[in-house]
PDB file of C-alpha atoms in Angstrom:
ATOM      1  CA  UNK E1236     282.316  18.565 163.967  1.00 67.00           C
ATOM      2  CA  UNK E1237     283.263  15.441 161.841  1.00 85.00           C
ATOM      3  CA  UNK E1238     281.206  12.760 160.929  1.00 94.00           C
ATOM      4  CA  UNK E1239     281.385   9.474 162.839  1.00 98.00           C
ATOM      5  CA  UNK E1240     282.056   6.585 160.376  1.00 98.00           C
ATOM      6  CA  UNK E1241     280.646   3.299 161.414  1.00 98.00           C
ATOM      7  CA  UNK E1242     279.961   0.118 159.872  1.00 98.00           C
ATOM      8  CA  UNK E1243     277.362  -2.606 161.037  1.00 98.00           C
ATOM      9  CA  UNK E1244     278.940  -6.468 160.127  1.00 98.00           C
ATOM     10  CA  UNK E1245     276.242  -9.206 160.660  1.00 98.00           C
ATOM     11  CA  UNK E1246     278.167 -12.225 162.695  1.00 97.00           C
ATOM     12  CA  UNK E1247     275.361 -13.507 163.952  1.00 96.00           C
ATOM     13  CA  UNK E1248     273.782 -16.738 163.417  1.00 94.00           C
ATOM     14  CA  UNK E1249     270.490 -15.229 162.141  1.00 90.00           C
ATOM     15  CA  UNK E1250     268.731 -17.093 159.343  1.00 85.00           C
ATOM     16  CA  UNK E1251     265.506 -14.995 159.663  1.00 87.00           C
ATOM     17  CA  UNK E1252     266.812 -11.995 157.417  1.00 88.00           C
ATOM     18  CA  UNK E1253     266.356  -9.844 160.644  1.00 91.00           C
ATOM     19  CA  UNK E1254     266.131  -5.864 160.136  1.00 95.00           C
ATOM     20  CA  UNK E1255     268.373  -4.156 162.168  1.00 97.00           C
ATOM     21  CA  UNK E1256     267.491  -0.915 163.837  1.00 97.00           C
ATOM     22  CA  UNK E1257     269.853   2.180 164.751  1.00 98.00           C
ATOM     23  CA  UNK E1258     268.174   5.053 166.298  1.00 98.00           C
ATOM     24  CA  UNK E1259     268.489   7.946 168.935  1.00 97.00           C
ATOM     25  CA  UNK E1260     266.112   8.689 172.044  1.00 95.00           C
ATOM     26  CA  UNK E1261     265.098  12.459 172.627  1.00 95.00           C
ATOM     27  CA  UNK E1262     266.554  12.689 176.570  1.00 94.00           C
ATOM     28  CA  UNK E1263     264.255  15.727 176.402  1.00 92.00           C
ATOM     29  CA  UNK E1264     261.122  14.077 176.557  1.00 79.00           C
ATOM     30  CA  UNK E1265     259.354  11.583 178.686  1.00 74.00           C
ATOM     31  CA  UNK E1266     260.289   8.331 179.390  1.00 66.00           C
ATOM     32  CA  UNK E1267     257.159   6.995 176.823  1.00 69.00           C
ATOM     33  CA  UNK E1268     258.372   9.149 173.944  1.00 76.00           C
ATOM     34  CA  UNK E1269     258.309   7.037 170.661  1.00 85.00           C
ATOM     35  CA  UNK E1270     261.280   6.996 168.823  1.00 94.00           C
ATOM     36  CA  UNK E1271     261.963   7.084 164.834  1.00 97.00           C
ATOM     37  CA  UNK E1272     263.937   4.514 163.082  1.00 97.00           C
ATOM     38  CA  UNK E1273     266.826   6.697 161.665  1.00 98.00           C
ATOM     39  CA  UNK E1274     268.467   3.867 159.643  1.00 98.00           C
ATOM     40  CA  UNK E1275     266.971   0.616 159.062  1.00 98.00           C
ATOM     41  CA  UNK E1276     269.410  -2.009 157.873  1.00 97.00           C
ATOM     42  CA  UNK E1277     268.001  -4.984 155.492  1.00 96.00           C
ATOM     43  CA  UNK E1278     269.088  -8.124 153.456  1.00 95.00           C
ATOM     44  CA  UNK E1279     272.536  -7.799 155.465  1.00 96.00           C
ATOM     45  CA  UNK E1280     273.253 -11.162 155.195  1.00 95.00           C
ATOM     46  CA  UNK E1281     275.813 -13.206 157.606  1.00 95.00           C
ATOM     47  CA  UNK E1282     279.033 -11.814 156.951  1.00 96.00           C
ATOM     48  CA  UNK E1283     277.929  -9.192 155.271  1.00 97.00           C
ATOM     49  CA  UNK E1284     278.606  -5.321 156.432  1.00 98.00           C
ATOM     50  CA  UNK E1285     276.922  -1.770 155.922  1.00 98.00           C
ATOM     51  CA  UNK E1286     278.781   1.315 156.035  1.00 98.00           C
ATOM     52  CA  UNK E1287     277.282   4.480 157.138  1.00 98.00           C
ATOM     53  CA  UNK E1288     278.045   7.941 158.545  1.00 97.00           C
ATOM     54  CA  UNK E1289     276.555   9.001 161.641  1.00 97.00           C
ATOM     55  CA  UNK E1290     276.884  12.773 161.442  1.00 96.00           C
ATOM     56  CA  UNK E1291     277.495  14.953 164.146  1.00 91.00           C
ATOM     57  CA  UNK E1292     275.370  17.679 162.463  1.00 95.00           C
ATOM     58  CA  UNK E1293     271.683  18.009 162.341  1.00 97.00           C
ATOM     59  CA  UNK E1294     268.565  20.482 161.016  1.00 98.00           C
ATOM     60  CA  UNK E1295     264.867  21.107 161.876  1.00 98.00           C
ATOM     61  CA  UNK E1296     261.869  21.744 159.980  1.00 98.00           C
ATOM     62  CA  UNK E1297     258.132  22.137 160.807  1.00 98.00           C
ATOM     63  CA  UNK E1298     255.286  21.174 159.139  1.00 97.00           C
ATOM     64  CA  UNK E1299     251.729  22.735 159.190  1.00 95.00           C
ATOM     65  CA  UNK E1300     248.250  21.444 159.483  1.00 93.00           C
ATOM     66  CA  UNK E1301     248.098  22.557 156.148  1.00 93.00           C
ATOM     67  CA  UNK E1302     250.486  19.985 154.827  1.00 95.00           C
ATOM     68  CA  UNK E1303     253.350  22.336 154.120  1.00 96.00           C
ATOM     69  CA  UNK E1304     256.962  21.299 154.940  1.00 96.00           C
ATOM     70  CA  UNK E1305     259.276  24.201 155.884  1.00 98.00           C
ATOM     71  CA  UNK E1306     262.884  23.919 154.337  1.00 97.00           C
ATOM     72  CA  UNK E1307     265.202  22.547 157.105  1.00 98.00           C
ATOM     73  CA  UNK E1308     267.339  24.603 158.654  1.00 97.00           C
ATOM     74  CA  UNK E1309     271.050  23.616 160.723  1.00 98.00           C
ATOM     75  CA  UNK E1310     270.360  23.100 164.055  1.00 98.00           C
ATOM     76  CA  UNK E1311     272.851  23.708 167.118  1.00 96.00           C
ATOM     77  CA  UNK E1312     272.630  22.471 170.546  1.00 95.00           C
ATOM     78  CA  UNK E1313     271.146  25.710 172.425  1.00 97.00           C
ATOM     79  CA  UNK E1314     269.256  27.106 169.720  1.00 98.00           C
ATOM     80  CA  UNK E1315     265.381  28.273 169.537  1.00 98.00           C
ATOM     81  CA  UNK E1316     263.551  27.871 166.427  1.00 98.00           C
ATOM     82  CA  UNK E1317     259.985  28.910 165.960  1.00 98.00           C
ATOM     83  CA  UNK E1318     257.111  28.056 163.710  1.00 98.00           C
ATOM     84  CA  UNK E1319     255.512  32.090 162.593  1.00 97.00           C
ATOM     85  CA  UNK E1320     252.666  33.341 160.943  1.00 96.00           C
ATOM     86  CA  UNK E1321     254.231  35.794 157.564  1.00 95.00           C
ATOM     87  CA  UNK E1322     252.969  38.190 155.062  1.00 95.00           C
ATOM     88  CA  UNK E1323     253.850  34.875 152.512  1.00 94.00           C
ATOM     89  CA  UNK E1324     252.413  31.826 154.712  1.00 94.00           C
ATOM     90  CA  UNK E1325     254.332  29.995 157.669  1.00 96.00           C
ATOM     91  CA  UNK E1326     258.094  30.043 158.153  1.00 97.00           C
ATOM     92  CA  UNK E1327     260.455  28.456 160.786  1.00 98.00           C
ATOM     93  CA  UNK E1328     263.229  30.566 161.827  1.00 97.00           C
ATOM     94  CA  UNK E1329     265.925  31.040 164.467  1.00 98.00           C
ATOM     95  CA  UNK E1330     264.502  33.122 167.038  1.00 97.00           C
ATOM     96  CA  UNK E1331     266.705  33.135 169.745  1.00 96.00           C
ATOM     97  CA  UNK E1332     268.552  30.706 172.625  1.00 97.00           C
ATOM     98  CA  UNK E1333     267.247  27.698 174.025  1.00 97.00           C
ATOM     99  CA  UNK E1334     266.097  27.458 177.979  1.00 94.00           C
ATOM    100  CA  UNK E1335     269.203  24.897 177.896  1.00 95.00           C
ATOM    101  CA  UNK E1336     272.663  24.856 175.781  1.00 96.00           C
ATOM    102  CA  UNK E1337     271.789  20.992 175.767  1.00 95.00           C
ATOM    103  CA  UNK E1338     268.753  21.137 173.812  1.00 96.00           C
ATOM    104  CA  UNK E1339     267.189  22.455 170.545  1.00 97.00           C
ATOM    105  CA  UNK E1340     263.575  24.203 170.711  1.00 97.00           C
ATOM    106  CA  UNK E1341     261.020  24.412 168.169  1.00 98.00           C
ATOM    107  CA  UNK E1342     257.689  26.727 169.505  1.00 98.00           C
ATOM    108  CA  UNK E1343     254.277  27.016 167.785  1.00 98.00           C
ATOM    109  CA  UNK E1344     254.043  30.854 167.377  1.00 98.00           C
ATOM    110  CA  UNK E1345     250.837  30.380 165.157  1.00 97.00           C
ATOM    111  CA  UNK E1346     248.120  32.505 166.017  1.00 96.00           C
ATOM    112  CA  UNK E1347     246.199  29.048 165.157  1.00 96.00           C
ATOM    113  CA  UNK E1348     246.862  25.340 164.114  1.00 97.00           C
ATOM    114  CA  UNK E1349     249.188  22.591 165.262  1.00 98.00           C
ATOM    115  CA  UNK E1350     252.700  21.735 164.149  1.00 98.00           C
ATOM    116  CA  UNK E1351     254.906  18.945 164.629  1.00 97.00           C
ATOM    117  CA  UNK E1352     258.707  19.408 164.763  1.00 97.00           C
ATOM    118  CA  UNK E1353     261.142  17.274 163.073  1.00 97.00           C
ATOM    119  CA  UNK E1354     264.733  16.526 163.572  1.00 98.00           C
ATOM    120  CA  UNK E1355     266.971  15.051 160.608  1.00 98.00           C
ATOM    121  CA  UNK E1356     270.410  13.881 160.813  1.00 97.00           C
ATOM    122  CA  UNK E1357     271.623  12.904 157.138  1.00 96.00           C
ATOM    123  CA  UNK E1358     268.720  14.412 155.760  1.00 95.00           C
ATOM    124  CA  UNK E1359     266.838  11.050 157.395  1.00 97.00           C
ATOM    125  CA  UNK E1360     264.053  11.716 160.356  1.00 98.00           C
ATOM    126  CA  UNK E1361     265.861  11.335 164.027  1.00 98.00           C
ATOM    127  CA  UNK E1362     263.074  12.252 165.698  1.00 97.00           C
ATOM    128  CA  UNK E1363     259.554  14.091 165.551  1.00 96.00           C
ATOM    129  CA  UNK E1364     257.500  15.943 168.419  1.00 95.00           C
ATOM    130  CA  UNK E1365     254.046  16.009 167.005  1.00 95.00           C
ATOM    131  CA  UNK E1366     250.408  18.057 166.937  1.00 96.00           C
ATOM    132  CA  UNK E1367     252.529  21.110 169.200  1.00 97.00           C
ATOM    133  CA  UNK E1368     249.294  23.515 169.746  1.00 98.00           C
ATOM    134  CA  UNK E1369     250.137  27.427 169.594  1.00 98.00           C
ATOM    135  CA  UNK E1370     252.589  28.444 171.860  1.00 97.00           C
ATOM    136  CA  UNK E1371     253.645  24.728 172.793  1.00 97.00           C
ATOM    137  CA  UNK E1372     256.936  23.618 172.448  1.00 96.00           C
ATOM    138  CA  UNK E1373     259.315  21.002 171.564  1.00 96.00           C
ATOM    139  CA  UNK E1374     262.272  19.811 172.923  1.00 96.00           C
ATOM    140  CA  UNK E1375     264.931  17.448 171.988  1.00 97.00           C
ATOM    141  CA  UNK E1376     268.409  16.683 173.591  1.00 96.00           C
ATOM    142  CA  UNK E1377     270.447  13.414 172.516  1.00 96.00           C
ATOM    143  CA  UNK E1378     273.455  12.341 174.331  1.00 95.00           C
ATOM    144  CA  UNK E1379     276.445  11.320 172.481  1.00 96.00           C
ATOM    145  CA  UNK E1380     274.978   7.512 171.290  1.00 97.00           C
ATOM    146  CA  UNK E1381     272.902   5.031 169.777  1.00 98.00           C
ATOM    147  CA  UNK E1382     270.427   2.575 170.275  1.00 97.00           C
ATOM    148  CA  UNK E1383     270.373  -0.574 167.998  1.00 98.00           C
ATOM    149  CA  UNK E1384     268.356  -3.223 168.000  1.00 96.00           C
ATOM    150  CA  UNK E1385     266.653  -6.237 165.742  1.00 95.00           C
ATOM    151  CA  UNK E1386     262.895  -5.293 164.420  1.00 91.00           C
ATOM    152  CA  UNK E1387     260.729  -6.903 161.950  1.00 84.00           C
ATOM    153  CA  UNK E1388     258.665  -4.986 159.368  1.00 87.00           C
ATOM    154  CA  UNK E1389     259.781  -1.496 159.986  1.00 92.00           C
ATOM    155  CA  UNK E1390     260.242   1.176 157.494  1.00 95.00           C
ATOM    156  CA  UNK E1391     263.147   3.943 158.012  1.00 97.00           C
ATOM    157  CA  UNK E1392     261.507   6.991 158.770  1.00 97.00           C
ATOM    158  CA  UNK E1393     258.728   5.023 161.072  1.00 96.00           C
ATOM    159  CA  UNK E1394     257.849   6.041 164.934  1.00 95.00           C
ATOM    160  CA  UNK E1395     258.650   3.075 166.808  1.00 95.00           C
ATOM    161  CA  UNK E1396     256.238   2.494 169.730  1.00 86.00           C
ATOM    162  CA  UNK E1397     256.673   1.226 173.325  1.00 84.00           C
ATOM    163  CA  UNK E1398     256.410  -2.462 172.893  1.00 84.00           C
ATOM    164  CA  UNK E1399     258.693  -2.254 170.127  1.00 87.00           C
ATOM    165  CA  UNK E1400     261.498   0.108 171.996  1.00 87.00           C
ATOM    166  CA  UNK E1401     261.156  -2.399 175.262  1.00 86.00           C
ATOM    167  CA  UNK E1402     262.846  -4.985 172.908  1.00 86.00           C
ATOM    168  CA  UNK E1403     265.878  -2.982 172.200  1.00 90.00           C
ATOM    169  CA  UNK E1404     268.012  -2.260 175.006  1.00 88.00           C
ATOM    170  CA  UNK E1405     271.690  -1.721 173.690  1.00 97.00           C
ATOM    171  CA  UNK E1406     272.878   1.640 173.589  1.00 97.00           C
ATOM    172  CA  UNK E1407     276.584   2.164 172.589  1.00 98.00           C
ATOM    173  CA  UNK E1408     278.263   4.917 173.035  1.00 98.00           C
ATOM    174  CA  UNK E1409     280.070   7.472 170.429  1.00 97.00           C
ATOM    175  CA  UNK E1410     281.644   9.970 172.567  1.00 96.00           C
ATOM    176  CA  UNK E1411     284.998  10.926 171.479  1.00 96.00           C
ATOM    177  CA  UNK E1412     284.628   7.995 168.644  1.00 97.00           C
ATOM    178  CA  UNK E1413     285.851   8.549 165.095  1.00 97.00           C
ATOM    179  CA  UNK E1414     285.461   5.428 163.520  1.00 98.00           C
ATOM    180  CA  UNK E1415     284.026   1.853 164.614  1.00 98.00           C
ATOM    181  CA  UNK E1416     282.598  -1.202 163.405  1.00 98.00           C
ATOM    182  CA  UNK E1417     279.417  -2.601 165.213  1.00 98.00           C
ATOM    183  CA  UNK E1418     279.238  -5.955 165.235  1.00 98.00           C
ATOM    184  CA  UNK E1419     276.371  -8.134 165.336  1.00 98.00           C
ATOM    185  CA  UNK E1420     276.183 -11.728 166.951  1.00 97.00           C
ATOM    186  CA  UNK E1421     274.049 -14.315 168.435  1.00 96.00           C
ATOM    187  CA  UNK E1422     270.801 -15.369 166.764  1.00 91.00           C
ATOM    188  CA  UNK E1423     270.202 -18.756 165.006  1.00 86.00           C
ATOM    189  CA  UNK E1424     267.632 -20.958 164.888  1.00 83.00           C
ATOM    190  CA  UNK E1425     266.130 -23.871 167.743  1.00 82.00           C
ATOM    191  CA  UNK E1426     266.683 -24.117 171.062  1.00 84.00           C
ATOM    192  CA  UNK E1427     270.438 -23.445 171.025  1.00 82.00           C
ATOM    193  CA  UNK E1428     269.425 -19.659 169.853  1.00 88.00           C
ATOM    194  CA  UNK E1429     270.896 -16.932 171.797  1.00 92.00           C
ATOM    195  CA  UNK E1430     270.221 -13.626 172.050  1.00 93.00           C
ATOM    196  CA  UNK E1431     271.996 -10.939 169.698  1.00 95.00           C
ATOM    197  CA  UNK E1432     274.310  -8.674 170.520  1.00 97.00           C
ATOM    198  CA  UNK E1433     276.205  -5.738 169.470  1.00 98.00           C
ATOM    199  CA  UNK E1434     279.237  -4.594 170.337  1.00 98.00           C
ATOM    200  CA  UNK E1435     281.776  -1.870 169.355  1.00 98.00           C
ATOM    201  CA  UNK E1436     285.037  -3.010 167.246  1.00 98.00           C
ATOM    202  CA  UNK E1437     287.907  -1.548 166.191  1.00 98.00           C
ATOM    203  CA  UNK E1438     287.803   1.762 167.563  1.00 98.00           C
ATOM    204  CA  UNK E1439     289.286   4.845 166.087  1.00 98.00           C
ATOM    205  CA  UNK E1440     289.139   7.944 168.696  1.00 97.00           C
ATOM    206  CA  UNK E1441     288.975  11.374 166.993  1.00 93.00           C
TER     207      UNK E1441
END
């Protein structure tokens, strides 16, 4: 699986030095879920552009209520991970198939204490299920796109919450996409403001 190359050019008429969201929603989970800001794009000035990769790849880790990070692990669509109690302290490993071949698992198999499971694409957090009790579990299932949007005074990394997600309504699709550029417009100051908008240029299909 290749790596989707995209690059975000500000066309808009924004003189606020906007931050510009891209993120992915866990299908997975309930409608409320907060989301994590994956990338969060800053001082992108008008005409300016930021090139990323969106990779097709991603990993898992757990952490304790201990503190302790596990190492994260590659993570495949249909796969079961769980959080276990070892002779040398807690360890997340593959454990077996998913109850779907659409989503990736993570289960507290503690004997005692919460967990909360992480996604990472890029080695940045995609998305987070947290305080999982023993025996809980998380799911997560993403289709094939992102959600973008413009934010103030978020950090990368961050859980989003409702109010903040209700803002952001463009999702653009990547299926089958091996290149793009996303374009931002709209903006600007006063009453002749509009609203921004993104849209997908220059398309390269893989």
């Amino acid at each position: 699986m290749m790596d989707i190359e995209l690059n975000f050019i500000n066309k808009s008429n924004d003189a606020n030095n906007s931050q510009v969201v891209i993120f992915q929603k866990n299908v997975a989970a309930n409608f409320n879920e907060p989301a994590v800001a994956w990338l969060v794009v800053q001082h992108c000035g008008q005409g300016d552009n930021h090139p990323f990769a969106f990779p097709a790849s991603m990993t898992t880790s757990a952490s304790d209520s201990y503190g302790n990070y596990t190492p994260q692990h590659p993570a495949e669509h249909g796969q079961l991970f769980s959080m276990n109690e070892t002779t040398s302290g807690h360890s997340l490993q593959l454990s077996g198939t998913s109850s779907s071949p659409t989503d990736v698992e993570v289960v507290n198999a503690l004997p005692m204490g919460a967990i909360n499971a992480n996604i990472y694409k890029a080695r940045k957090l995609l998305a987070t299920k947290t305080s999982l009790a023993p025996q809980q579990k998380a799911v997560f299932q993403f289709n094939p796109s992102i959600w973008i949007g413009v934010v103030s005074e978020i950090e990368q990394g961050e859980v989003m919450n409702s109010a903040i997600l209700s803002s952001m309504n463009t999702e653009l699709s990547l299926l089958g996409i091996a290149s793009a550029d996303i374009v931002m417009t709209g903006g600007g100051p006063g009453p002749e403001s509009t609203p921004f908008e993104f849209t997908l240029e220059n398309i390269v299909m893989a």
